Short mmCIF file of C-alpha atoms (C1' of nucleotides) in Angstrom, two decimals:
data_model
loop_
_atom_site.label_atom_id
_atom_site.label_comp_id
_atom_site.label_asym_id
_atom_site.label_seq_id
_atom_site.Cartn_x
_atom_site.Cartn_y
_atom_site.Cartn_z
CA MET A 610 0.55 0.37 0.00
CA ALA A 611 1.40 3.61 -0.89
CA ASP A 612 1.96 5.66 2.19
CA GLN A 613 -1.57 7.40 3.72
CA ILE A 614 -1.98 11.21 3.06
CA GLN A 615 -2.65 12.77 6.13
CA LEU A 616 -4.97 15.41 6.74
CA PRO A 617 -3.46 18.84 6.85
CA ARG A 618 -2.83 20.32 10.36
CA GLY A 619 -6.33 21.31 12.19
CA THR A 620 -8.42 20.12 10.03
CA GLN A 621 -10.82 17.42 10.31
CA ASP A 622 -13.52 15.44 8.71
CA VAL A 623 -17.08 15.43 9.53
CA LEU A 624 -18.23 11.98 8.96
CA PRO A 625 -22.04 11.17 8.96
CA ALA A 626 -21.91 9.75 13.27
CA ASP A 627 -21.02 13.12 13.31
CA TRP A 628 -22.62 14.83 11.00
CA ARG A 629 -26.22 13.97 13.37
CA LEU A 630 -25.22 16.49 16.19
CA ARG A 631 -24.03 18.83 13.16
CA PHE A 632 -27.48 19.19 11.45
CA ARG A 633 -28.96 18.96 14.63
CA VAL A 634 -26.68 22.89 15.85
CA LEU A 635 -27.91 23.57 12.16
CA ASP A 636 -32.16 22.42 12.32
CA THR A 637 -31.76 24.35 15.57
CA ALA A 638 -30.12 27.50 14.11
CA ARG A 639 -32.66 27.26 11.32
CA ARG A 640 -35.53 27.90 13.22
CA ARG A 641 -34.43 30.44 15.29
CA PHE A 642 -33.25 32.27 12.51
CA GLU A 643 -36.47 32.04 10.54
CA ALA A 644 -39.18 32.82 13.59
CA ALA A 645 -37.30 35.92 13.65
CA GLY A 646 -37.52 36.75 10.83
CA PHE A 647 -33.78 36.71 9.12
CA GLY A 648 -32.22 35.53 6.06
CA ARG A 649 -29.64 32.82 4.92
CA ILE A 650 -26.57 34.36 3.22
CA SER A 651 -23.63 33.35 1.29
CA THR A 652 -20.49 35.15 0.90
CA PRO A 653 -17.11 34.00 -0.46
CA THR A 654 -14.48 32.09 0.88
CA PHE A 655 -11.74 34.21 0.47
CA GLU A 656 -11.72 38.15 -0.31
CA HIS A 657 -9.19 40.14 -1.59
CA THR A 658 -7.00 40.31 1.13
CA GLU A 659 -7.92 44.58 1.26
CA LEU A 660 -11.50 43.36 2.97
CA PHE A 661 -9.61 42.22 5.90
CA HIS A 662 -7.85 43.88 6.60
CA ARG A 663 -9.60 47.52 5.86
CA GLY A 664 -12.45 45.78 7.93
CA VAL A 665 -11.33 43.64 10.74
CA GLY A 666 -8.08 45.92 11.58
CA GLU A 667 -4.10 44.33 10.24
CA ALA A 668 -3.21 45.02 13.69
CA THR A 669 -5.52 42.25 15.14
CA ASP A 670 -4.15 38.88 15.91
CA ILE A 671 -6.30 37.73 13.41
CA VAL A 672 -5.58 39.39 10.81
CA GLY A 673 -2.05 40.44 11.49
CA LYS A 674 -0.91 36.79 11.68
CA GLU A 675 -3.54 34.42 11.87
CA THR A 676 -4.63 34.91 7.60
CA TYR A 677 -3.92 32.18 4.94
CA THR A 678 -3.29 35.07 2.27
CA PHE A 679 -2.14 34.43 -1.12
CA THR A 680 -1.21 34.93 -5.11
CA ASP A 681 -3.66 33.89 -7.38
CA ARG A 682 -2.92 32.92 -10.96
CA GLY A 683 -3.65 36.71 -11.90
CA ASP A 684 -1.51 38.23 -9.60
CA ARG A 685 -4.04 39.79 -7.29
CA SER A 686 -4.07 39.45 -2.86
CA LEU A 687 -6.48 36.91 -1.50
CA THR A 688 -7.19 35.83 1.68
CA LEU A 689 -9.19 32.51 3.00
CA ARG A 690 -12.12 34.40 5.05
CA PRO A 691 -11.20 34.82 9.12
CA GLU A 692 -14.36 35.87 10.55
CA GLY A 693 -17.76 36.89 8.89
CA THR A 694 -18.45 39.78 9.23
CA ALA A 695 -16.64 40.95 6.99
CA GLY A 696 -17.42 39.94 3.76
CA VAL A 697 -21.21 40.20 5.94
CA SER A 698 -20.72 43.63 5.16
CA ARG A 699 -19.51 43.81 2.57
CA ALA A 700 -21.73 41.80 0.70
CA PHE A 701 -24.80 43.92 1.33
CA VAL A 702 -23.60 46.98 -0.55
CA ALA A 703 -22.25 45.24 -2.95
CA GLY A 704 -26.16 42.96 -3.52
CA GLY A 705 -28.02 46.85 -2.71
CA LEU A 706 -29.56 44.94 0.53
CA HIS A 707 -29.01 48.68 1.51
CA ARG A 708 -31.93 49.70 -1.14
CA GLU A 709 -34.65 46.68 0.83
CA PRO A 710 -36.78 47.98 3.90
CA LEU A 711 -33.20 48.47 6.47
CA PRO A 712 -32.95 46.74 9.10
CA VAL A 713 -31.79 43.33 6.79
CA LYS A 714 -31.75 40.29 8.97
CA LEU A 715 -28.21 38.14 7.85
CA TRP A 716 -27.25 34.40 8.80
CA TYR A 717 -25.04 31.66 7.53
CA SER A 718 -23.39 29.35 8.23
CA MET A 719 -19.67 29.23 6.87
CA ALA A 720 -15.74 28.31 7.73
CA MET A 721 -13.00 29.92 8.42
CA PHE A 722 -9.53 29.50 8.28
CA ARG A 723 -7.41 30.78 11.23
CA TYR A 724 -3.48 29.92 11.07
CA GLU A 725 -3.37 29.55 14.72
CA LYS A 726 -2.04 25.82 16.66
CA PRO A 727 -5.06 23.54 17.25
CA GLN A 728 -6.20 22.35 20.16
CA ALA A 729 -9.13 20.89 21.26
CA GLY A 730 -11.69 23.02 20.25
CA ARG A 731 -9.19 25.43 17.74
CA LEU A 732 -8.71 24.18 14.22
CA ARG A 733 -7.59 26.08 11.76
CA GLU A 734 -11.29 25.53 9.48
CA HIS A 735 -13.77 25.60 11.26
CA GLU A 736 -17.91 26.71 10.71
CA GLN A 737 -19.11 29.67 11.96
CA LEU A 738 -22.25 30.43 12.56
CA GLY A 739 -23.72 33.57 13.18
CA CYS A 740 -25.69 37.28 12.18
CA GLU A 741 -25.89 40.71 11.01
CA VAL A 742 -27.95 42.89 11.37
CA LEU A 743 -27.67 46.12 9.02
CA GLY A 744 -29.63 49.36 9.35
CA SER A 745 -30.52 50.06 12.90
CA GLU A 746 -29.52 51.07 15.73
CA ARG A 747 -32.32 50.48 18.21
CA ALA A 748 -30.63 48.97 21.41
CA ALA A 749 -33.80 46.03 20.93
CA VAL A 750 -31.56 45.23 17.99
CA ASP A 751 -28.52 44.30 19.90
CA ALA A 752 -30.95 42.62 21.86
CA GLU A 753 -32.90 41.04 19.97
CA VAL A 754 -30.02 38.96 18.04
CA ILE A 755 -28.59 38.66 21.84
CA ALA A 756 -32.00 36.53 22.63
CA VAL A 757 -32.15 34.74 18.91
CA GLN A 758 -28.46 32.90 20.17
CA ALA A 759 -29.52 32.46 23.22
CA GLY A 760 -32.28 30.67 22.34
CA ILE A 761 -30.26 28.79 20.10
CA TYR A 762 -28.60 27.34 22.95
CA ARG A 763 -31.63 26.40 24.83
CA ASP A 764 -33.54 24.67 22.38
CA LEU A 765 -30.08 23.18 22.22
CA GLY A 766 -29.72 22.17 26.02
CA LEU A 767 -26.01 23.88 26.31
CA PRO A 768 -24.71 23.10 29.45
CA ASP A 769 -23.67 26.20 32.14
CA LEU A 770 -23.24 29.18 29.78
CA VAL A 771 -22.35 32.77 30.80
CA LEU A 772 -23.31 35.72 28.93
CA HIS A 773 -21.28 38.28 29.47
CA LEU A 774 -21.47 41.75 28.12
CA ASN A 775 -19.56 45.44 27.82
CA SER A 776 -19.88 48.43 26.12
CA VAL A 777 -16.66 49.81 24.60
CA GLY A 778 -19.09 52.95 23.87
CA SER A 779 -18.63 55.18 19.80
CA THR A 780 -16.08 56.13 18.55
CA ASP A 781 -15.64 58.86 19.89
CA ALA A 782 -15.89 58.08 23.56
CA ARG A 783 -13.36 54.53 22.49
CA THR A 784 -10.75 57.45 20.95
CA ALA A 785 -11.56 58.91 24.66
CA TYR A 786 -10.62 56.39 26.79
CA ARG A 787 -7.79 54.95 24.21
CA ALA A 788 -5.79 58.49 24.84
CA ALA A 789 -6.37 58.01 28.95
CA LEU A 790 -5.90 53.64 28.78
CA VAL A 791 -2.72 54.53 26.92
CA GLU A 792 -1.55 57.55 29.19
CA TYR A 793 -2.22 55.73 32.65
CA LEU A 794 -0.31 52.78 30.84
CA THR A 795 2.86 54.35 29.35
CA PRO A 796 5.12 55.27 33.65
CA PHE A 797 4.26 51.34 33.63
CA ALA A 798 5.81 50.15 30.20
CA SER A 799 8.56 48.60 31.26
CA GLU A 800 6.89 45.90 33.79
CA LEU A 801 4.02 45.56 31.19
CA ASP A 802 4.43 41.36 29.83
CA ALA A 803 5.38 42.05 26.52
CA ASP A 804 2.91 41.22 23.85
CA SER A 805 1.09 44.10 26.60
CA GLN A 806 4.20 45.82 26.06
CA GLU A 807 3.37 45.64 22.21
CA ARG A 808 -0.40 46.59 22.45
CA LEU A 809 0.56 50.17 24.34
CA ALA A 810 1.55 51.54 20.08
CA THR A 811 -1.16 49.32 18.14
CA ASN A 812 -4.25 48.30 20.53
CA PRO A 813 -4.26 49.29 23.71
CA LEU A 814 -7.99 48.35 24.73
CA ARG A 815 -5.42 44.55 24.53
CA ILE A 816 -3.84 45.42 27.72
CA LEU A 817 -6.95 44.96 29.57
CA ASP A 818 -7.70 41.21 28.94
CA SER A 819 -4.49 40.73 29.85
CA LYS A 820 -3.35 37.61 32.18
CA ASP A 821 -0.37 38.14 32.91
CA PRO A 822 -0.50 39.10 37.35
CA ARG A 823 1.99 41.99 36.93
CA THR A 824 -0.43 43.57 34.34
CA ARG A 825 -3.89 42.39 35.26
CA GLU A 826 -2.37 44.66 38.59
CA ILE A 827 -1.26 47.67 36.70
CA VAL A 828 -4.75 47.77 34.97
CA ALA A 829 -6.63 46.83 38.23
CA GLY A 830 -5.52 51.07 38.45
CA ALA A 831 -6.99 52.28 34.90
CA PRO A 832 -8.95 53.49 34.00
CA LEU A 833 -12.43 52.28 33.42
CA LEU A 834 -14.03 52.30 29.92
CA PRO A 835 -17.20 52.95 32.03
CA ALA A 836 -16.66 56.61 32.66
CA PHE A 837 -15.66 57.66 29.16
CA LEU A 838 -18.60 56.41 27.68
CA THR A 839 -21.41 59.70 26.11
CA ASP A 840 -24.80 60.28 27.81
CA GLU A 841 -25.80 58.57 24.78
CA ASP A 842 -23.86 55.36 24.52
CA ARG A 843 -24.58 54.59 28.31
CA ALA A 844 -28.50 54.49 27.49
CA HIS A 845 -27.87 52.85 24.79
CA PHE A 846 -26.33 50.72 27.10
CA ASP A 847 -28.92 50.37 29.66
CA ARG A 848 -31.89 50.23 27.00
CA VAL A 849 -29.54 46.61 25.80
CA GLN A 850 -29.98 45.56 29.53
CA THR A 851 -33.01 46.15 29.91
CA LEU A 852 -35.01 43.79 27.23
CA LEU A 853 -32.69 40.85 28.22
CA ALA A 854 -34.09 41.27 31.17
CA ALA A 855 -37.56 41.44 29.88
CA ALA A 856 -36.56 38.22 27.86
CA GLY A 857 -35.18 36.53 30.99
CA ILE A 858 -31.65 36.03 29.78
CA ASP A 859 -29.28 36.96 32.56
CA ALA A 860 -26.03 38.54 31.50
CA VAL A 861 -23.24 39.36 33.86
CA VAL A 862 -21.10 42.75 33.22
CA ASP A 863 -17.67 43.33 32.98
CA PRO A 864 -16.03 45.96 32.71
CA LEU A 865 -12.84 44.34 31.08
CA LEU A 866 -14.13 42.70 28.24
CA VAL A 867 -12.90 43.73 24.98
CA ARG A 868 -12.43 41.97 21.39
CA GLY A 869 -10.11 40.98 19.62
CA LEU A 870 -11.65 42.88 16.55
CA ASP A 871 -10.80 46.69 15.37
CA TYR A 872 -14.79 47.15 13.86
CA TYR A 873 -16.01 46.40 17.20
CA THR A 874 -18.59 49.40 18.45
CA ARG A 875 -20.96 49.84 22.02
CA THR A 876 -22.48 46.50 22.76
CA VAL A 877 -19.99 42.72 23.12
CA TRP A 878 -20.91 40.59 24.24
CA GLU A 879 -19.65 36.52 24.89
CA PHE A 880 -21.11 33.06 26.25
CA THR A 881 -18.85 30.88 27.51
CA SER A 882 -18.94 27.90 29.31
CA SER A 883 -17.51 25.81 31.95
CA ALA A 884 -17.41 22.79 29.08
CA LEU A 885 -14.72 23.37 27.10
CA GLY A 886 -11.59 23.84 29.12
CA ALA A 887 -9.60 26.56 27.64
CA GLN A 888 -11.46 27.80 24.75
CA SER A 889 -14.08 28.63 27.14
CA THR A 890 -16.22 31.13 24.10
CA VAL A 891 -18.96 29.45 22.86
CA GLY A 892 -20.12 32.39 20.63
CA ALA A 893 -19.18 36.04 20.45
CA GLY A 894 -21.08 39.00 19.28
CA GLY A 895 -21.23 42.95 18.71
CA ARG A 896 -22.06 46.45 17.55
CA TYR A 897 -20.51 47.13 14.11
CA ASP A 898 -21.32 50.82 13.40
CA GLY A 899 -18.65 52.44 11.94
CA LEU A 900 -17.73 49.34 9.71
CA VAL A 901 -20.48 49.27 6.49
CA GLU A 902 -18.68 53.13 6.11
CA GLN A 903 -15.47 51.77 5.89
CA LEU A 904 -16.22 49.34 3.41
CA GLY A 905 -17.40 52.54 1.16
CA GLY A 906 -20.74 51.56 1.77
CA PRO A 907 -23.43 54.46 3.15
CA ALA A 908 -23.32 54.94 7.12
CA THR A 909 -25.01 51.70 8.47
CA PRO A 910 -24.80 50.82 12.20
CA ALA A 911 -25.15 46.93 12.68
CA VAL A 912 -25.31 44.43 15.34
CA GLY A 913 -23.92 40.59 14.36
CA PHE A 914 -22.87 37.11 16.49
CA GLY A 915 -20.53 34.25 15.78
CA THR A 916 -20.66 31.00 17.68
CA GLY A 917 -18.56 27.53 16.41
CA ILE A 918 -20.49 24.33 15.46
CA GLU A 919 -17.72 22.70 16.26
CA ARG A 920 -17.03 24.73 20.19
CA ILE A 921 -21.45 23.60 20.10
CA VAL A 922 -20.33 19.68 19.82
CA LEU A 923 -18.10 19.83 21.85
CA CYS A 924 -20.62 20.86 24.78
CA LEU A 925 -23.36 18.91 23.72
CA GLU A 926 -20.35 15.63 23.84
CA ALA A 927 -19.80 17.08 27.19
CA LEU A 928 -23.35 15.91 28.06
CA GLY A 929 -23.20 12.08 26.60
CA GLN A 930 -25.44 13.16 24.25
CA LYS A 931 -26.02 11.88 20.92
CA SER A 932 -28.74 11.99 18.18
CA ARG A 933 -29.69 9.12 16.89
CA THR A 934 -29.95 8.51 12.96
CA ARG A 935 -33.53 8.13 11.44
CA PRO A 936 -35.26 4.67 11.47
CA VAL A 937 -35.97 2.32 8.35
CA ASP A 938 -39.32 1.84 8.26
CA ALA A 939 -38.23 -1.17 6.64
CA TYR A 940 -35.37 -4.40 4.75
CA VAL A 941 -35.36 -5.62 1.87
CA GLY A 942 -33.25 -8.31 1.69
CA VAL A 943 -32.86 -10.36 -1.37
CA ALA A 944 -32.71 -14.72 -0.75
CA PRO A 945 -29.01 -15.94 -0.43
CA ASP A 946 -29.40 -18.22 -3.13
CA ALA A 947 -32.04 -16.35 -5.48
CA GLY A 948 -31.38 -14.64 -8.97
CA ASP A 949 -31.45 -12.09 -10.80
CA ALA A 950 -35.82 -11.65 -11.15
CA ALA A 951 -36.17 -11.28 -6.74
CA TRP A 952 -33.21 -9.22 -6.53
CA THR A 953 -34.83 -6.82 -9.87
CA ARG A 954 -38.17 -7.38 -8.12
CA ALA A 955 -36.42 -6.53 -4.20
CA PHE A 956 -34.37 -3.48 -6.18
CA ARG A 957 -38.39 -1.92 -8.14
CA ILE A 958 -39.76 -2.91 -4.53
CA THR A 959 -37.33 -0.69 -2.93
CA THR A 960 -37.46 2.28 -5.17
CA GLN A 961 -41.28 3.12 -5.51
CA LEU A 962 -41.34 2.51 -1.24
CA ARG A 963 -39.46 5.58 -1.52
CA GLU A 964 -40.96 6.55 -3.34
CA ARG A 965 -43.60 7.10 -1.35
CA GLY A 966 -41.09 8.87 1.78
CA ARG A 967 -40.40 6.05 2.86
CA ALA A 968 -36.59 4.59 4.44
CA ILE A 969 -36.24 1.34 3.01
CA GLU A 970 -33.16 0.22 3.45
CA LEU A 971 -31.64 -2.27 0.75
CA ASP A 972 -29.53 -5.19 1.55
CA LEU A 973 -25.99 -4.50 -0.41
CA ALA A 974 -24.13 -6.51 1.00
CA GLY A 975 -25.99 -10.16 0.29
CA ARG A 976 -25.78 -11.06 4.10
CA SER A 977 -27.14 -14.15 4.76
CA ALA A 978 -31.08 -14.62 6.02
CA LYS A 979 -29.68 -13.65 9.76
CA GLY A 980 -27.49 -12.11 8.81
CA GLN A 981 -29.65 -9.36 7.46
CA ALA A 982 -32.44 -10.25 10.37
CA LYS A 983 -29.87 -8.65 13.36
CA GLN A 984 -28.76 -5.70 10.42
CA ALA A 985 -33.31 -4.73 9.67
CA SER A 986 -32.68 -5.06 14.44
CA LYS A 987 -30.32 -2.95 14.64
CA LEU A 988 -31.38 -0.03 12.36
CA GLU A 989 -34.78 -0.25 14.94
CA SER A 990 -36.24 -1.04 10.93
CA SER A 991 -39.81 -3.08 12.79
CA LEU A 992 -40.72 -5.20 8.98
CA ARG A 993 -38.91 -6.32 7.34
CA MET A 994 -39.10 -8.69 3.54
CA LEU A 995 -37.83 -11.38 2.05
CA VAL A 996 -37.53 -11.19 -1.62
CA ASP A 997 -37.22 -14.70 -3.79
CA ASP A 998 -37.16 -15.48 -7.32
CA LEU A 999 -41.24 -16.13 -6.62
CA GLY A 1000 -42.46 -13.18 -5.03
CA ALA A 1001 -41.91 -11.47 -1.53
CA ARG A 1002 -42.16 -12.37 2.04
CA MET A 1003 -43.28 -9.70 4.75
CA PHE A 1004 -41.82 -9.96 8.61
CA LEU A 1005 -42.42 -8.00 11.57
CA ARG A 1006 -40.45 -8.25 14.88
CA GLY A 1007 -40.99 -12.08 15.81
CA ASP A 1008 -42.76 -12.77 13.39
CA PHE A 1009 -41.66 -16.91 13.00
CA ASP A 1010 -42.45 -17.49 9.53
CA GLY A 1011 -43.46 -14.04 7.79
CA SER A 1012 -46.73 -13.32 5.62
CA ASP A 1013 -46.40 -13.66 2.48
CA LEU A 1014 -46.62 -10.59 -0.67
CA PRO A 1015 -48.90 -10.91 -3.47
CA SER A 1016 -45.97 -11.97 -6.15
CA ASP A 1017 -47.65 -8.17 -8.17
CA VAL A 1018 -45.26 -6.15 -7.38
CA ASP A 1019 -47.56 -2.94 -6.55
CA ALA A 1020 -49.74 -4.77 -4.93
CA ALA A 1021 -47.14 -6.05 -2.52
CA ILE A 1022 -46.04 -2.86 -1.66
CA GLY A 1023 -49.61 -1.07 -0.59
CA GLN A 1024 -49.89 -3.80 1.36
CA VAL A 1025 -46.79 -2.91 2.60
CA ASP A 1026 -47.23 0.43 3.20
CA ALA A 1027 -50.06 -0.20 4.17
CA GLN A 1028 -48.52 -2.52 6.73
CA LEU A 1029 -46.45 0.63 7.59
CA VAL A 1030 -49.38 2.61 8.52
CA ALA A 1031 -50.67 0.30 11.02
CA LEU A 1032 -47.44 0.20 12.72
CA ALA A 1033 -47.38 4.04 13.07
CA THR A 1034 -50.22 3.63 15.34
CA MET A 1035 -49.78 1.38 16.99
CA PRO A 1036 -46.81 0.94 19.60
CA ARG A 1037 -44.11 -0.03 19.08
CA PRO A 1038 -43.40 -3.89 20.26
CA ASP A 1039 -39.71 -3.82 22.24
CA ALA A 1040 -37.36 -5.88 21.32
CA THR A 1041 -37.29 -9.12 23.66
"C1'" G B 1319 4.41 31.11 17.85
"C1'" U B 1320 6.23 28.99 23.84
"C1'" G B 1321 6.65 24.81 27.27
"C1'" G B 1322 4.78 20.11 28.45
"C1'" C B 1323 2.54 14.92 27.33
"C1'" U B 1324 0.51 10.98 24.28
"C1'" G B 1325 0.41 7.94 19.34
"C1'" U B 1326 0.25 -0.06 18.70
"C1'" A B 1327 -6.45 -3.20 14.77
"C1'" G B 1328 -11.83 1.04 11.82
"C1'" C B 1329 -13.07 2.72 17.55
"C1'" U B 1330 -10.94 1.80 22.98
"C1'" C B 1331 -6.79 0.29 24.71
"C1'" A B 1332 -2.72 -4.22 27.05
"C1'" G B 1333 2.24 -5.36 26.06
"C1'" U B 1334 6.87 -6.91 32.01
"C1'" C B 1335 13.61 -6.22 32.70
"C1'" G B 1336 15.23 -4.98 24.54
"C1'" G B 1337 13.42 -11.97 22.23
"C1'" U B 1338 9.70 -10.72 15.53
"C1'" A B 1339 2.15 -7.99 18.80
"C1'" G B 1340 -2.98 -9.59 21.57
"C1'" A B 1341 -7.84 -7.90 23.90
"C1'" G B 1342 -12.62 -6.03 24.59
"C1'" C B 1343 -16.20 -3.27 20.41
"C1'" C B 1344 -17.26 -3.45 15.54
"C1'" C B 1345 -17.82 -5.73 11.13
"C1'" U B 1346 -19.46 -10.79 8.04
"C1'" C B 1347 -20.30 -16.40 8.60
"C1'" G B 1348 -21.81 -20.27 11.92
"C1'" G B 1349 -24.18 -22.97 16.54
"C1'" U B 1350 -27.40 -21.65 20.33
"C1'" U B 1351 -32.53 -19.66 20.69
"C1'" G B 1352 -39.86 -19.92 18.83
"C1'" U B 1353 -35.87 -17.25 14.22
"C1'" G B 1354 -33.49 -10.25 15.14
"C1'" G B 1355 -32.63 -10.18 21.80
"C1'" U B 1356 -28.93 -13.22 25.00
"C1'" C B 1357 -25.02 -17.36 25.06
"C1'" C B 1358 -21.38 -19.81 22.31
"C1'" G B 1359 -18.00 -20.11 18.32
"C1'" A B 1360 -14.42 -18.73 14.41
"C1'" G B 1361 -12.94 -15.62 10.29
"C1'" U B 1362 -11.00 -10.12 8.85
"C1'" G B 1363 -8.49 -6.57 9.91
"C1'" G B 1364 -1.79 -3.41 12.10
"C1'" U B 1365 5.44 -2.26 8.54
"C1'" C B 1366 3.58 -0.33 16.41
"C1'" G B 1367 2.30 7.73 13.47
"C1'" C B 1368 7.05 8.45 9.64
"C1'" G B 1369 12.40 8.66 9.79
"C1'" G B 1370 17.10 7.60 11.47
"C1'" G B 1371 20.34 5.39 14.91
"C1'" U B 1372 21.63 2.09 19.81
"C1'" U B 1373 21.89 -3.99 19.25
"C1'" C B 1374 22.62 -10.40 17.81
"C1'" G B 1375 17.88 -8.93 17.90
"C1'" A B 1376 13.97 -2.28 18.78
"C1'" G B 1377 6.00 -1.56 19.44
"C1'" U B 1378 10.07 -1.42 23.98
"C1'" C B 1379 15.86 2.19 24.64
"C1'" C B 1380 17.88 7.30 21.69
"C1'" C B 1381 17.68 11.59 18.08
"C1'" G B 1382 14.44 14.08 14.71
"C1'" U B 1383 10.23 14.54 12.79
"C1'" C B 1384 4.85 15.11 11.84
"C1'" A B 1385 -0.33 14.80 14.56
"C1'" G B 1386 -2.91 15.44 18.37
"C1'" C B 1387 -3.92 17.39 23.31
"C1'" C B 1388 -3.13 20.83 27.79
"C1'" A B 1389 -1.59 25.64 30.14
"C1'" C B 1390 0.43 30.72 27.53
"C1'" C B 1391 -1.47 33.06 23.45
"C1'" C B 1392 -5.24 34.23 20.34
"C1'" C B 1393 -11.07 33.53 19.80
"C1'" A B 1394 -15.13 30.52 17.67
#
RNA sequence: GUGGCUGUAGCUCAGUCGGUAGAGCCCUCGGUUGUGGUCCGAGUGGUCGCGGGUUCGAGUCCCGUCAGCCACCCCA
């Protein structure tokens, strides 16, 4: 055998068994989004590199050191999307959605790419589910987006979730705060950890997030962002909290919460779960009132969130949850010593029952009669057919002889279908 | 990017002091059973992540490398 080709680092195959839980996540999200009036959107997997530089910010880790950037054969610089908001905002303008009744509500589920050191819950290619609402600065939009996100988690039954909430203020407030923070921190510059020293110049707000003990001591005495919020910012944030409370959603206000992307303004939040370990963020979001304009569109306030599907699945698995496959309605097998006529008959029965919407498993493995019976049981089929050259017999669970089906295929199918209807209205007999 | 732990069958793992690889599950077949559960038996399946080194001999010891995991970092 030739050498096996390994998975690229930080990627994964999603096998049928994995898809069962993922489908549940996607179905749940779709239901929640549609109930709230969201339409689905997809954007390209790669964009012009400039989109992320301008939109997300060159000083951010995600764009500064984690992108997959390449030059294509036409000498264009392209980047695999590391997050969803920039692309959706671009599409909002390019697709003329800004001329539709505002706000426009969009949801997506798309792969994201970040060159990071892989760990559980941290992949180089991962899938993010998320939404963006563009065209309204009302606090009700922030609260609605958070409520949809919380609703998805609640429907899925995610354990131990905590919503951390903060307001980073409007652009003016942030500029003023940033200046004050730099002024406070500069005398301590040599005592800060290396990363924070660098950020003093590039992205001082992120220093608030540092876990370095000495940096934290210094940060403890720093001016706090809430003091710099404008009256409008404060009123907006209060309103968001009031609405969340009205929706029965608990939130912990965390004045040190700062998000890693440059475009956030005002409300920012993060859902964490103790089930996840170090990568504890299940999903996070925020308002980004300046982004669309920065990308060349009309001034458009907006809010959104993203949540990692793999991390949700990890939470569900921590609960010991496994999703079951749909039980098959009937199992069709061909008698081991039968010939082509029997296979043709079995194939007709199978395809025609499927036309009626039945889930039918045809024994393509050519199992023994006993093997067929075992397999039918494993698939939770309570009805089984054994087809030979002359006709077919139908067995119910525990049935010894089976009953002969009409040799006419259409009549046989009608009889099987009627039996399935009858079984559906009866309690399923338990295996003994 | 920094530090640490771990890589043996499709899965979960055992493998002693270095002596040419095992179990359970899964899958297929057979037996038992008023026949699809139970139980019993058989079979399929592995260059021990990969590459070097030490040795008469390496799954086992050493070095490198790749990958996963944990913490940092970052974040969903």
